XYZ file of C-alpha atoms in Angstrom:
325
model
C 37.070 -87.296 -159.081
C 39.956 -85.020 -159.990
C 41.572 -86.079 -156.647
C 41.706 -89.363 -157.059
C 42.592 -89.556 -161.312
C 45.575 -86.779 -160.648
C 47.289 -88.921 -158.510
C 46.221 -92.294 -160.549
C 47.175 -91.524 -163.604
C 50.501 -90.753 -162.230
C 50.843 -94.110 -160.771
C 50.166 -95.375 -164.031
C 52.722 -93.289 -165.489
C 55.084 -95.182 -163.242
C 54.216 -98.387 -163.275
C 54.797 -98.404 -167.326
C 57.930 -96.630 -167.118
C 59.217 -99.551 -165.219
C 57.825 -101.782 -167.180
C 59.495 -100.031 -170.173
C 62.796 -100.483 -167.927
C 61.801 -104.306 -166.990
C 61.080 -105.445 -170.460
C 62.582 -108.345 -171.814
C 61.711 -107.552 -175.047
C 61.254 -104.376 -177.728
C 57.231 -105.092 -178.253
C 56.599 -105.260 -174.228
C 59.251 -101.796 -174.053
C 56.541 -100.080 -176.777
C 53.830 -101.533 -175.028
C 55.088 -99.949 -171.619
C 56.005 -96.358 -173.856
C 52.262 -96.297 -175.021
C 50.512 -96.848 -172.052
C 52.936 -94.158 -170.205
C 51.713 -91.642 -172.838
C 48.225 -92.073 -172.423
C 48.076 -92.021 -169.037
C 50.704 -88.652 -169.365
C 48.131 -86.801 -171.431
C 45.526 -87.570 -169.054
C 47.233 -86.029 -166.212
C 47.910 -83.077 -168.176
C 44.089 -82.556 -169.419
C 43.296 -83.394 -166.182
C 45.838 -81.097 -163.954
C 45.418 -77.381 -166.391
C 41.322 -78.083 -165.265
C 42.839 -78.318 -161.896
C 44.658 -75.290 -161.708
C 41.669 -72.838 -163.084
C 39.623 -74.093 -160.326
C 41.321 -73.666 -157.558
C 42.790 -69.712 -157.933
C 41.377 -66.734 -159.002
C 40.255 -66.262 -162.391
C 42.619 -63.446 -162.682
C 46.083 -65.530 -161.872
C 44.726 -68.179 -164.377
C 47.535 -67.486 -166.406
C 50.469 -67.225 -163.981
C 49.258 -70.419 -162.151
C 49.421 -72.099 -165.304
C 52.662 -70.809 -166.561
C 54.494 -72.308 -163.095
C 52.544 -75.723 -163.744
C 53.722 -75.669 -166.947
C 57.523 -74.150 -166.316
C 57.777 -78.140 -165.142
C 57.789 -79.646 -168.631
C 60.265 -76.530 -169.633
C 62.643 -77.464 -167.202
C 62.403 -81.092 -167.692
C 63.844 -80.591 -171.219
C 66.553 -77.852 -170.102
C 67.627 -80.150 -167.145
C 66.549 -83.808 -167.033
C 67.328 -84.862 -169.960
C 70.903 -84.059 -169.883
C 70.945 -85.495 -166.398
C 68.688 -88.386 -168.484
C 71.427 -88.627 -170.623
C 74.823 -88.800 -168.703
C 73.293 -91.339 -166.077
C 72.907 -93.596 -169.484
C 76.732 -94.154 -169.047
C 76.627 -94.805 -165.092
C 73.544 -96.795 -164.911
C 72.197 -97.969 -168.273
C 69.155 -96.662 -169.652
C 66.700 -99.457 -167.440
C 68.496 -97.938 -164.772
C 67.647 -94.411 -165.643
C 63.382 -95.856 -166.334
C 63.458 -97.631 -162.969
C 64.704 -93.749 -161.315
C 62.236 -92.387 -162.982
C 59.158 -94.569 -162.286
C 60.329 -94.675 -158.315
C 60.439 -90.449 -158.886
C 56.882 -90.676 -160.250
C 55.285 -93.121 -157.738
C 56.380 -90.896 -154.842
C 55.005 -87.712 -157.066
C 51.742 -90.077 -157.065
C 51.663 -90.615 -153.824
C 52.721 -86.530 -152.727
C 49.837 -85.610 -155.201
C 47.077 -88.003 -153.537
C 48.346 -86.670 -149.736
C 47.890 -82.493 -150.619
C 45.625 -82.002 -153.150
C 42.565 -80.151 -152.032
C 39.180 -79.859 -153.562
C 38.697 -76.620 -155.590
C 35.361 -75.811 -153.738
C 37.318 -75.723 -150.045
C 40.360 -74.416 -151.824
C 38.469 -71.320 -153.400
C 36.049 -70.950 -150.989
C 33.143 -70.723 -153.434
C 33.447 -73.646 -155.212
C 36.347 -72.573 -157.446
C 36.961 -69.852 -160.078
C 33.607 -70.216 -161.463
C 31.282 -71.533 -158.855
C 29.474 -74.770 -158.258
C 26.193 -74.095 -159.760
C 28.015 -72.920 -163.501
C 29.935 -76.110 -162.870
C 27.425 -78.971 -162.807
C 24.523 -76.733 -163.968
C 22.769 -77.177 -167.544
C 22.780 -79.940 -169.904
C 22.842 -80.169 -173.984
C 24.924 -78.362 -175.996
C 26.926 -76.073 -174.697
C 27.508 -73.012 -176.625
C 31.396 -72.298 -175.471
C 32.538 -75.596 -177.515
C 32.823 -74.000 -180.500
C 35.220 -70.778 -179.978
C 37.081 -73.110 -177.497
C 37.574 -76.158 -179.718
C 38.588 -73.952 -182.765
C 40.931 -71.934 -180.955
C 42.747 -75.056 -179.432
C 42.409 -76.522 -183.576
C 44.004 -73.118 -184.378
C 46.721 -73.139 -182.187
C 47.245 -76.981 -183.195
C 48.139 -75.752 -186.943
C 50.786 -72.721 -185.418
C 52.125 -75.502 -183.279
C 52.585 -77.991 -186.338
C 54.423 -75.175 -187.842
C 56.811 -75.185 -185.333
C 57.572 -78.796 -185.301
C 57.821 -79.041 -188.944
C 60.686 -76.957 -188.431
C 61.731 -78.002 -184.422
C 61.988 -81.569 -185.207
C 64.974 -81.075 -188.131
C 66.638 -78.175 -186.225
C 69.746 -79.842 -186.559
C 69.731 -79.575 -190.168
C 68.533 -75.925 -190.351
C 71.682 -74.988 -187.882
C 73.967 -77.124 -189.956
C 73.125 -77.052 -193.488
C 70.567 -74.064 -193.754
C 72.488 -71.777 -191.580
C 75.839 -73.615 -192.250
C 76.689 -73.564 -188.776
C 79.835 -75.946 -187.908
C 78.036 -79.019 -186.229
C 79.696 -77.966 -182.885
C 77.511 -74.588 -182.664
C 74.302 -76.991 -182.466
C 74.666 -77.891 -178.978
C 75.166 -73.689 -178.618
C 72.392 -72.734 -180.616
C 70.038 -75.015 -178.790
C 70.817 -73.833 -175.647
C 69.867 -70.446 -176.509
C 67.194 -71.980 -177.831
C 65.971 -73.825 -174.532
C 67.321 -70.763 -172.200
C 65.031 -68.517 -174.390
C 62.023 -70.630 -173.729
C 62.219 -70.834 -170.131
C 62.182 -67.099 -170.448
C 59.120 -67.253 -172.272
C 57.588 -69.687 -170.171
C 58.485 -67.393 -167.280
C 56.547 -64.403 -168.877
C 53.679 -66.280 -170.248
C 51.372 -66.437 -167.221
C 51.496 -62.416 -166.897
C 51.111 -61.331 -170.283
C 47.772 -63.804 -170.560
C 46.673 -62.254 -167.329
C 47.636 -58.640 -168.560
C 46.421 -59.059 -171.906
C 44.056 -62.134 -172.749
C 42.787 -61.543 -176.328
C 46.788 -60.105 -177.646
C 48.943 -62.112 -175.886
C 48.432 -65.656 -178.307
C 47.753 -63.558 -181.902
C 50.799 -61.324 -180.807
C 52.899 -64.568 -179.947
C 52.267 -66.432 -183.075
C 53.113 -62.842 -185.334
C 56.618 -62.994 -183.382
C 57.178 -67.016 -185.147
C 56.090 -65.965 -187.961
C 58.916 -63.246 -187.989
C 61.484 -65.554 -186.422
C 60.043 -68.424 -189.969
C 60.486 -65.351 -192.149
C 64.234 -64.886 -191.226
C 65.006 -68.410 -191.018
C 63.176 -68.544 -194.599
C 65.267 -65.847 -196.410
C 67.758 -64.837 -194.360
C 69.634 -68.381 -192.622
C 73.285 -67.866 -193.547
C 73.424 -64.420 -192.040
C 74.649 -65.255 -187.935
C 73.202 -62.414 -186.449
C 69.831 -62.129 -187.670
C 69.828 -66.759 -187.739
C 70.346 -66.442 -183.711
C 67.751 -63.479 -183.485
C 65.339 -65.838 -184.599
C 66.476 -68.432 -182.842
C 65.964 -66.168 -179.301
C 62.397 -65.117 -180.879
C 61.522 -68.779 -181.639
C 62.644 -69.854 -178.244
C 60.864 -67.361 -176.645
C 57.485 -68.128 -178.552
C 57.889 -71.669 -177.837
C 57.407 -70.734 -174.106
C 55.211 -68.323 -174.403
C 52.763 -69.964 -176.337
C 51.803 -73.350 -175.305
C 50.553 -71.988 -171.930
C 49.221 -68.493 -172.968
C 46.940 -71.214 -175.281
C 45.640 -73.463 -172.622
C 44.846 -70.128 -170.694
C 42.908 -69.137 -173.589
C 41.322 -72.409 -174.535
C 40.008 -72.524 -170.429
C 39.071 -69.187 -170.802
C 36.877 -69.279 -173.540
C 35.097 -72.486 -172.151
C 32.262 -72.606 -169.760
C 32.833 -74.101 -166.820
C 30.359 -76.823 -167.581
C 32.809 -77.299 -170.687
C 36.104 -76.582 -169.091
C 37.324 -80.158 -168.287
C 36.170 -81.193 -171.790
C 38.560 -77.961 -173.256
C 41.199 -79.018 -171.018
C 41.571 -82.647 -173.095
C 40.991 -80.985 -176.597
C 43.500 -79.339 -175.647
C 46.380 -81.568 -174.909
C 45.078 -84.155 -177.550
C 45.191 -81.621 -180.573
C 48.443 -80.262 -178.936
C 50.207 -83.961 -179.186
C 48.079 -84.062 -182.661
C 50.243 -80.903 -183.976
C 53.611 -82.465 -182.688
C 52.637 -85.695 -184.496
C 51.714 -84.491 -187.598
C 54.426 -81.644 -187.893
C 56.720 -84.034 -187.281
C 55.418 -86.530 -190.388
C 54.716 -83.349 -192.442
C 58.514 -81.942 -191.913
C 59.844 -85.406 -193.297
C 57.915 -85.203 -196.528
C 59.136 -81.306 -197.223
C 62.723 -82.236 -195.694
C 63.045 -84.556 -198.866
C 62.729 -81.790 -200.806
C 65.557 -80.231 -199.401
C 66.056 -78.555 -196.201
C 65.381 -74.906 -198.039
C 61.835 -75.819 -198.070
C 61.271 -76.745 -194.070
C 60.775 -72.551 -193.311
C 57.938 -71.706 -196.124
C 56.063 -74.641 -195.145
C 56.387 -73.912 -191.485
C 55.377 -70.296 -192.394
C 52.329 -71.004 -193.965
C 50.983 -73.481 -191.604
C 51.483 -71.406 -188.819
C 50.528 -68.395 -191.018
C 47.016 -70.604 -191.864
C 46.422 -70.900 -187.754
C 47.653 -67.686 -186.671
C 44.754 -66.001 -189.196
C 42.257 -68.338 -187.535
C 43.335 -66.984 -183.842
C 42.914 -63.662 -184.612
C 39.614 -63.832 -186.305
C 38.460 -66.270 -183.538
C 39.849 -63.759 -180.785
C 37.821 -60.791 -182.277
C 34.668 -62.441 -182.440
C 35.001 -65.103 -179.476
C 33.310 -63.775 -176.295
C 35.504 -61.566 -173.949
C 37.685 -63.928 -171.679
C 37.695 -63.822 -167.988
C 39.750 -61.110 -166.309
């Protein structure tokens, strides 16, 4: 079935984009914009499933993290391309691009996948029999589903903070507004680092790598926190945020995967991405009630939500069973 939904829910993907770039009206555009994310977070719950079947359970990790790189340099490079083709083309233009990009993805995706049993040899990382073997309640939901709720709370940390960086350059850090462009590119060039790195370290070491990468926000929180107005230590946190924000996401899904059965692991795979886009949400709506308080207060909330998940993690990672090599 994974064949054929990879591949669909791309082509679903683009046929709302161009709708979005076809509409005649703002309620048919939203309509278009809310189909294209549901069928989005079904390819990615769909693909990360993908990937752990069809290498060994040791490169887990560093499949995942070049999977993943994708979405990393989407941000760092098609949206400014996004952006300045806005001005040559007008933004239906730039949709209609995109949906012909993603229908002849779709179509790329339905020609070479392979099936994980004749890709692996053995029926993929886990084998067929763990796969479709068992029924009831399976015992791996739990550490699996809390981690991924875990990581959802460090994760709306950071976007209680991400989503008003502007402000924290400008008017925490008092940073001239021309330094934001600067100070995001670090930023972004610091994540694709991170997402770079992430596949080894979870491969290396799969119990540290995601309570070790949530202790390095919280120290990048704490300077922002009490520290903003001093440059050097502002843009050491910024490098240590950017970094995390690579590292994380990915080292997460690895560990989320890991701890499921295999019996479980397509399950994990959507609890993943849906509590993921659940922590960008509600940091998001969470940052705008604290920002009204004043911008001072965006880091201490941010520290103690992450703070709240990162405790979870590490309790969950010394009593959750040993991961996969």
């Amino acid at each position: 079935m994974t064949l054929t939904l990879l591949p669909a829910a791309l082509a679903v993907v683009a046929a709302a984009v161009l709708a979005t770039s076809l509409a005649p009206t703002f309620e048919i555009a939203l309509a278009g914009r809310i189909v294209s994310a549901a069928a989005h977070g079904v390819f990615w719950a769909v693909i990360v499933v993908y990937v752990s079947e069809i290498v060994h359970p040791d490169r887990i990790g560093r499949a995942l993290a070049i999977v993943l790189a994708g979405p990393a340099v989407a941000g760092l490079v098609g949206l400014p391309i996004g952006a300045a083709l806005v001005d040559v083309v007008g933004w239906r233009g730039v949709f209609g691009g995109a949906s012909a990009i993603l229908a002849v993805t779709a179509i790329a995706l339905a020609l070479i996948l392979t099936d994980p049993g004749r890709a692996t040899g053995d029926g993929g990382s886990s084998g067929p029999g763990e796969r479709t073997s068992g029924s009831g309640w399976d015992r791996s939901a739990i550490p699996s589903t809390g981690t991924a709720l875990a990581g959802t709370l460090v994760l709306l940390g950071h976007f209680v903070l991400f989503t008003y960086i502007s402000m924290i350059v400008t008017d925490a850090a008092r940073f001239g507004s021309g330094s934001l462009a600067i100070v995001l590119a670090v930023f972004g060039a610091a994540g694709a680092v991170g997402v770079t790195v992430s596949g080894w370290l979870s491969d290396r070491w799969p119990r540290a790598t995601v309570p070790a990468a949530v202790l390095v926000l919280l120290t990048a929180f704490v300077i922002v926190a009490v520290a903003p107005t001093v440059p050097v230590l502002f843009v050491i946190a910024i490098v240590l945020w950017g970094l995390v924000s690579g590292v994380f996401p990915p080292a997460m899904q690895v560990r989320v995967l890991r701890l499921a059965s295999a019996r479980f692991r397509t399950t994990a795979g959507g609890v993943v991405v849906a509590t993921f886009n659940l922590g960008v949400a509600a940091g998001a709506a969470l940052g705008g009630m604290v920002v009204g308080s004043g911008v001072d207060r965006l880091a201490p909330a941010a520290l103690v939500v992450s703070a709240i998940g990162g405790v979870a993690l590490v309790i969950l990672a010394r009593t959750a069973p040993v991961p996969s090599p």
